[in-house]
Amino acid sequence: MRQAPAGCVRWRPRWAELGDEGRYGRHTPIPLRLAIACAPTRAPAPSQGGSDQVATVVVNKTVDEAGLRALLEPRDEVAAEKRLNETTFGLESGPFDHYERTVAISRRDDGTYDVEETTDFQMAIPVWRGLFTPLLKRSIKHPPKTDRPPWWSPPDRLDARAARTLSYLGVFSAITGYLGTLLSQTNTYFRKDFGASVADITPMLTGVRLAGLLAFATMALADRRGRKWVLLVATYAAIVLTSTGALAPNLLGLGISQTASRGFSAAIGIVIAIIAVEEMPAGSRAFAVSVLTMSAALGAGGVVLFLGLADLTPWAWRVFYAVPLLMLPAVVALGRRLPESRRFEVYEMRELLSRASVSGEGIGAGLTGLDGTDSRAEPGTGSAIAVDDGPGRSMRTHIGRLVLLGSVGFLTFLFLVPSGQYLNDFLRTGQGYSGVQITLFQVLTTLPAGVAIVAGGRLADVFGRRIIGSIGVGGGALFTVLMFTGNGWAIWLWSTVGTILAALAVPALAVYGPELFPTKIRGLANGTINVLQVIGAVAGILLVGRFADAVGYGQPLALLGLGPLVVVAIILIFYPETAHKRLEDINPEDEPPPESLDDLVEMEHELDELEHEVGPLHGHEHGHEHGGEHGAPIPSDGSSAEAESSEPGSAGPGAEAGTIDRHR
């Protein structure tokens, strides 16, 4: 019999004597062994120093027997817990590198219990961990009444790999947000520096937008070379090319440099959304897009926040174009850690198996499909997998969806882009604002939109995409037109309401592009949609720029505002509802990725072996490393990647660099 240490007591819950078989122990009889309750004598949580330190939350309370019973149940909130013993719970699933909850109990003379609940955790959210750790601490101290996740977490729980990937993508999104807003935020300043009119800069703005056609070719490579490869190449190219704008001698030179960079920055935004949708669970795709949109807004805010500096001297706007060079070290570090999309890896696996079957290569009987069957045969048939017919046939099969999303993109950008492109000039020339006043206007009227973006993602995942998207598009366009036709304090009100409503639509509608197309053409299809959006943006800029000097911005934008009204009708009548559906249910030709992280790692090992035997897909070696760069942080103490935690059920610091945790 276990002996209680000094200062501890043995206790046996009264319901244990009754053999209760409720939820405790997942419908198994409650163990009759005596649990030991004592004052806290547990070892401190392991510390890795810096941002990798394990957080600890201690909650002391006095509860009755019912309350104690509830505390000894596995929880299912941000973390899905599993029972390690009577009073200790580990991680079943959730966005954590380490998680453990222990309950120490002392019985009082009045029949109640003094409880000390200690939770050690480390969230799998590099870079942004400092923002979420305090929120989780508060949720632990004040747990929700139900098992529903707190407001700040996704509706559908992420695993550690998905959370880590989303965190890395957030940094790339902030970078593209900065790059994408530079031209619209600084055009009134370089126009003044170069002595140009609105009509003079309109062709340059148009040419830069047409660079989105370059994104089409880049995204076609994403279906061949992989999402990660395209993301990194596009990011490096966009940063370097943007920085050359700081040395532009005239309007033509600036236009050439930014035309080249804009194509790559557009590709960054598209491939980020694709990776996020391919990594996230079905109930959290819109939430993920809302988080990435917030990150992009943070990057754009880096321009807006310091825009007042552009008033210091006519050439000060050039500094903003040189700043992206400071982002290069972060891109190098992230490139070593970001994993390839799991669904693209499944696509690679299927394509390589098809190649092996057709070529007769001996891969070995040990390789099995994702469902455990012979991966070189169609499930249930025993026949070889057919050779892929290529992206052309798939595009023709999905032409209806392409037309649907392309028309919505054209009409939306026809209004959206010129309203953002000329906003600063409207404020400076039409309202007489200085650079500081423009900054205040931009910050104060768009700040509430940050909350709306997150709310829109959650609402779209819970209640559906169509209704939230329709409200956002229609309402946002209406109040934006009111802003451009108003004066004085009213434009602050209309701008605030318009940005809040428009923000709701962003995550609700942005997920449709990646969702409605299969993996092998997802990049190409979204690149095509981007081309149609670019055409709409260019048409809008030309129309507004043509009449702005003569009649102002209000009338042209009011005319273009009819486009979003047509978009609302298209969404409500023709758009399918994709909330809560797996990508493989929306696109039956795709094969789902393994559900468990362990199976995913095993599949990646098989993929490495296939690439070794038959050559990499499309002549490019992806390198599915299983030990230092594929998604998990590198141990700060320099320990071996093969180190494993000796604590059962723990994903502690020693284990996070191991093979299994590498791909969480």
XYZ file of C-alpha atoms in Angstrom, residues 333-661:
329
model
C 14.918 31.587 -39.766
C 11.298 30.819 -40.620
C 12.273 28.992 -43.786
C 14.154 26.455 -41.675
C 11.141 25.755 -39.479
C 8.045 25.988 -41.666
C 6.820 22.546 -42.840
C 5.322 21.800 -46.218
C 1.532 21.666 -46.270
C 0.342 18.238 -45.149
C -2.196 18.045 -47.962
C 0.412 18.840 -50.573
C 2.510 16.029 -49.117
C -0.445 13.675 -49.525
C -0.745 14.842 -53.137
C 2.996 14.237 -53.634
C 2.651 10.765 -52.176
C -0.192 9.842 -54.496
C 1.580 11.210 -57.559
C 4.812 9.379 -56.760
C 2.912 6.160 -56.134
C 1.255 6.581 -59.532
C 4.637 7.095 -61.144
C 6.040 4.045 -59.382
C 3.087 1.915 -60.465
C 3.331 2.982 -64.109
C 7.116 2.730 -64.330
C 7.250 -0.600 -62.522
C 9.743 0.662 -59.944
C 10.123 -1.663 -56.979
C 9.205 0.435 -54.020
C 8.766 -2.437 -51.624
C 5.802 -4.007 -49.972
C 6.330 -2.005 -46.819
C 4.791 1.147 -48.264
C 1.099 1.353 -47.589
C -1.537 3.889 -48.485
C -3.067 6.356 -46.092
C -5.869 3.937 -45.312
C -3.503 1.051 -44.598
C -4.012 -0.662 -47.967
C -1.566 -1.136 -50.812
C -0.882 2.440 -51.823
C -0.246 1.501 -55.445
C -3.778 0.260 -55.968
C -7.112 1.997 -56.028
C -8.909 1.275 -52.737
C -11.227 -1.677 -53.096
C -10.151 -2.549 -56.625
C -6.606 -3.851 -56.439
C -5.878 -2.104 -59.726
C -3.070 0.337 -60.253
C -3.702 4.002 -59.683
C -4.416 5.772 -62.931
C -1.909 8.238 -64.262
C -2.821 11.824 -63.341
C -4.522 13.580 -66.232
C -2.862 16.854 -65.238
C -4.165 20.215 -64.094
C -5.818 21.118 -67.394
C -8.590 18.562 -67.071
C -9.142 19.417 -63.415
C -9.493 23.106 -64.293
C -12.102 22.286 -66.921
C -13.972 20.185 -64.378
C -14.089 23.113 -61.967
C -14.701 25.894 -64.508
C -18.045 26.779 -62.897
C -16.436 27.450 -59.545
C -13.662 29.398 -61.239
C -16.136 31.675 -63.045
C -18.126 32.147 -59.850
C -15.189 33.206 -57.704
C -13.516 35.119 -60.521
C -16.573 37.300 -61.168
C -16.918 38.073 -57.476
C -13.233 38.944 -57.289
C -13.475 41.248 -60.310
C -16.512 43.176 -59.020
C -15.160 43.416 -55.478
C -11.725 44.713 -56.469
C -13.273 47.071 -59.015
C -14.509 49.054 -55.995
C -12.218 47.994 -53.162
C -8.807 48.817 -54.626
C -9.441 52.388 -55.848
C -11.213 53.234 -52.575
C -8.064 52.234 -50.701
C -5.595 53.466 -53.307
C -6.872 57.037 -53.322
C -7.907 57.358 -49.666
C -4.810 59.235 -48.530
C -5.016 61.611 -51.466
C -8.704 62.202 -50.695
C -7.788 63.057 -47.100
C -4.813 65.266 -48.023
C -6.250 67.164 -50.997
C -9.993 66.919 -50.370
C -10.009 67.328 -46.603
C -6.717 69.177 -46.100
C -5.226 66.596 -43.708
C -1.533 66.531 -42.822
C 0.487 63.337 -42.574
C -0.120 63.124 -38.828
C -3.855 63.644 -39.284
C -3.944 60.959 -41.971
C -2.187 58.575 -39.586
C -4.689 59.321 -36.803
C -7.602 58.841 -39.189
C -6.262 55.533 -40.490
C -5.438 54.158 -37.047
C -8.573 55.265 -35.201
C -11.069 54.317 -37.910
C -9.518 50.935 -38.713
C -8.595 49.819 -35.194
C -12.097 48.424 -34.438
C -11.859 46.422 -37.663
C -9.233 44.214 -35.994
C -11.853 42.865 -33.609
C -14.304 42.530 -36.486
C -11.853 40.426 -38.501
C -11.460 37.914 -35.668
C -15.201 37.961 -35.025
C -15.888 37.460 -38.729
C -13.670 34.380 -38.840
C -15.371 32.810 -35.832
C -18.870 33.735 -37.026
C -18.141 32.343 -40.501
C -16.938 29.037 -39.011
C -19.923 28.773 -36.663
C -22.827 30.232 -38.672
C -21.616 29.870 -42.254
C -19.711 31.894 -44.826
C -22.487 33.268 -47.020
C -24.532 35.354 -44.602
C -21.479 36.893 -42.888
C -19.785 37.595 -46.224
C -22.904 39.213 -47.685
C -23.385 41.539 -44.729
C -19.734 42.543 -44.849
C -19.538 43.217 -48.590
C -22.801 45.149 -48.884
C -22.467 47.160 -45.687
C -18.781 47.903 -46.197
C -19.342 49.274 -49.712
C -22.317 51.432 -48.646
C -20.518 53.199 -45.797
C -17.313 53.607 -47.807
C -19.264 55.506 -50.470
C -20.800 57.671 -47.742
C -17.299 58.479 -46.487
C -16.013 59.610 -49.883
C -19.111 61.781 -50.415
C -19.057 63.299 -46.928
C -17.115 65.946 -45.038
C -16.045 66.790 -41.519
C -16.651 64.463 -38.580
C -19.065 62.293 -40.593
C -16.280 60.722 -42.644
C -14.731 59.385 -39.416
C -18.002 57.685 -38.498
C -18.694 56.293 -41.974
C -15.120 55.034 -42.324
C -15.257 53.255 -38.955
C -18.571 51.532 -39.675
C -17.516 50.649 -43.215
C -14.224 49.081 -42.177
C -15.911 47.075 -39.403
C -18.479 45.605 -41.793
C -15.947 44.995 -44.563
C -13.661 43.256 -42.080
C -16.373 40.697 -41.353
C -16.331 39.629 -44.994
C -12.587 39.092 -45.306
C -12.236 35.719 -43.519
C -15.706 34.603 -44.569
C -14.979 34.924 -48.311
C -11.193 34.556 -48.508
C -11.398 30.845 -47.656
C -13.483 30.021 -50.726
C -10.566 30.227 -53.152
C -8.488 27.522 -51.454
C -11.549 25.498 -50.400
C -13.322 25.039 -53.731
C -10.441 23.507 -55.704
C -8.485 20.240 -55.303
C -4.873 20.202 -54.194
C -3.299 19.658 -57.611
C -4.813 22.854 -59.088
C -5.357 24.911 -55.930
C -2.430 27.187 -56.691
C -3.255 27.572 -60.394
C -6.944 28.235 -59.711
C -6.232 30.875 -57.088
C -3.656 32.454 -59.371
C -6.345 32.689 -62.062
C -8.790 34.277 -59.639
C -6.072 36.751 -58.699
C -5.708 37.703 -62.371
C -9.413 38.555 -62.535
C -9.094 40.539 -59.317
C -6.165 42.431 -60.832
C -8.195 43.252 -63.936
C -10.971 44.591 -61.722
C -8.497 46.611 -59.646
C -6.890 48.121 -62.745
C -10.261 49.021 -64.247
C -11.299 50.678 -60.991
C -8.083 52.684 -60.691
C -8.360 53.873 -64.295
C -11.992 54.898 -63.947
C -11.560 56.763 -60.669
C -8.256 58.310 -61.728
C -9.795 59.482 -64.998
C -12.493 61.558 -63.276
C -10.983 62.364 -59.850
C -9.272 65.617 -60.880
C -12.509 66.912 -62.423
C -15.331 65.731 -60.118
C -13.557 64.335 -57.049
C -13.657 60.799 -55.711
C -17.263 60.542 -54.510
C -19.175 60.153 -57.765
C -16.870 57.596 -59.455
C -16.756 55.431 -56.337
C -20.526 55.638 -55.896
C -20.894 54.255 -59.431
C -18.407 51.440 -58.798
C -20.198 50.694 -55.509
C -22.912 48.948 -57.523
C -20.457 46.086 -58.065
C -20.498 44.901 -54.419
C -24.309 44.876 -54.484
C -24.175 42.416 -57.383
C -21.613 40.409 -55.383
C -24.065 40.101 -52.485
C -26.669 38.587 -54.803
C -24.139 36.135 -56.287
C -23.012 34.991 -52.831
C -26.529 34.420 -51.514
C -27.804 32.653 -54.633
C -24.866 30.695 -56.039
C -22.157 30.243 -53.393
C -22.020 26.809 -51.703
C -21.749 26.627 -47.917
C -18.413 25.097 -46.949
C -18.337 25.650 -43.182
C -17.638 22.487 -41.126
C -16.824 20.456 -44.262
C -13.469 18.783 -44.812
C -11.617 19.802 -47.953
C -11.915 16.202 -49.142
C -15.728 16.415 -48.832
C -15.720 19.576 -50.953
C -13.226 18.061 -53.416
C -13.804 14.273 -53.450
C -10.879 13.644 -55.809
C -8.467 14.542 -52.998
C -7.247 12.068 -50.415
C -7.292 13.162 -46.758
C -4.077 13.444 -44.762
C -3.423 11.134 -41.815
C -5.402 12.184 -38.764
C -2.675 11.559 -36.202
C 0.668 13.320 -36.161
C 2.451 9.995 -35.720
C 0.883 8.669 -38.926
C 1.777 11.916 -40.692
C 5.439 11.483 -39.771
C 5.332 7.874 -40.985
C 3.842 9.035 -44.280
C 6.605 11.629 -44.643
C 9.236 8.940 -44.129
C 7.575 6.862 -46.855
C 7.521 9.941 -49.072
C 11.268 10.366 -48.575
C 11.779 6.750 -49.550
C 9.611 7.142 -52.632
C 11.522 10.218 -53.762
C 14.753 8.296 -53.316
C 13.470 5.370 -55.382
C 11.624 7.076 -58.261
C 12.898 10.650 -58.067
C 11.201 13.734 -56.637
C 7.914 15.034 -57.999
C 8.402 17.399 -60.971
C 12.176 17.188 -60.651
C 12.407 19.058 -57.352
C 13.711 17.575 -54.124
C 11.532 18.747 -51.250
C 13.604 17.223 -48.512
C 11.099 16.031 -45.912
C 13.493 16.347 -43.012
C 12.419 14.669 -39.808
C 14.719 16.310 -37.435
C 15.661 19.988 -37.277
C 13.739 22.242 -39.583
C 10.247 20.946 -40.102
C 8.061 22.840 -37.791
C 9.324 22.450 -34.255
C 11.533 24.956 -32.486
C 15.189 24.092 -32.086
C 16.029 23.291 -28.440
C 17.620 26.305 -26.804
C 20.024 24.195 -24.799
C 21.532 22.644 -27.929
C 20.427 19.154 -26.944
C 20.271 16.352 -29.466
C 17.248 16.121 -31.696
C 16.918 12.506 -30.645
C 16.357 13.341 -26.992
C 13.056 12.136 -25.612
C 11.131 12.883 -22.481
C 11.166 10.134 -19.895
C 7.875 11.292 -18.444
C 4.985 9.206 -19.776
C 2.312 11.142 -21.599
C 4.418 14.282 -21.689
C 5.445 16.322 -24.656
C 8.056 18.102 -22.647
C 11.058 20.129 -23.715
C 13.205 17.090 -24.258
C 10.653 15.491 -26.557
C 9.785 18.470 -28.696
C 12.854 18.024 -30.874
C 12.218 14.318 -31.390
C 10.921 12.709 -34.540
C 7.234 12.701 -33.647
C 7.104 16.240 -32.284
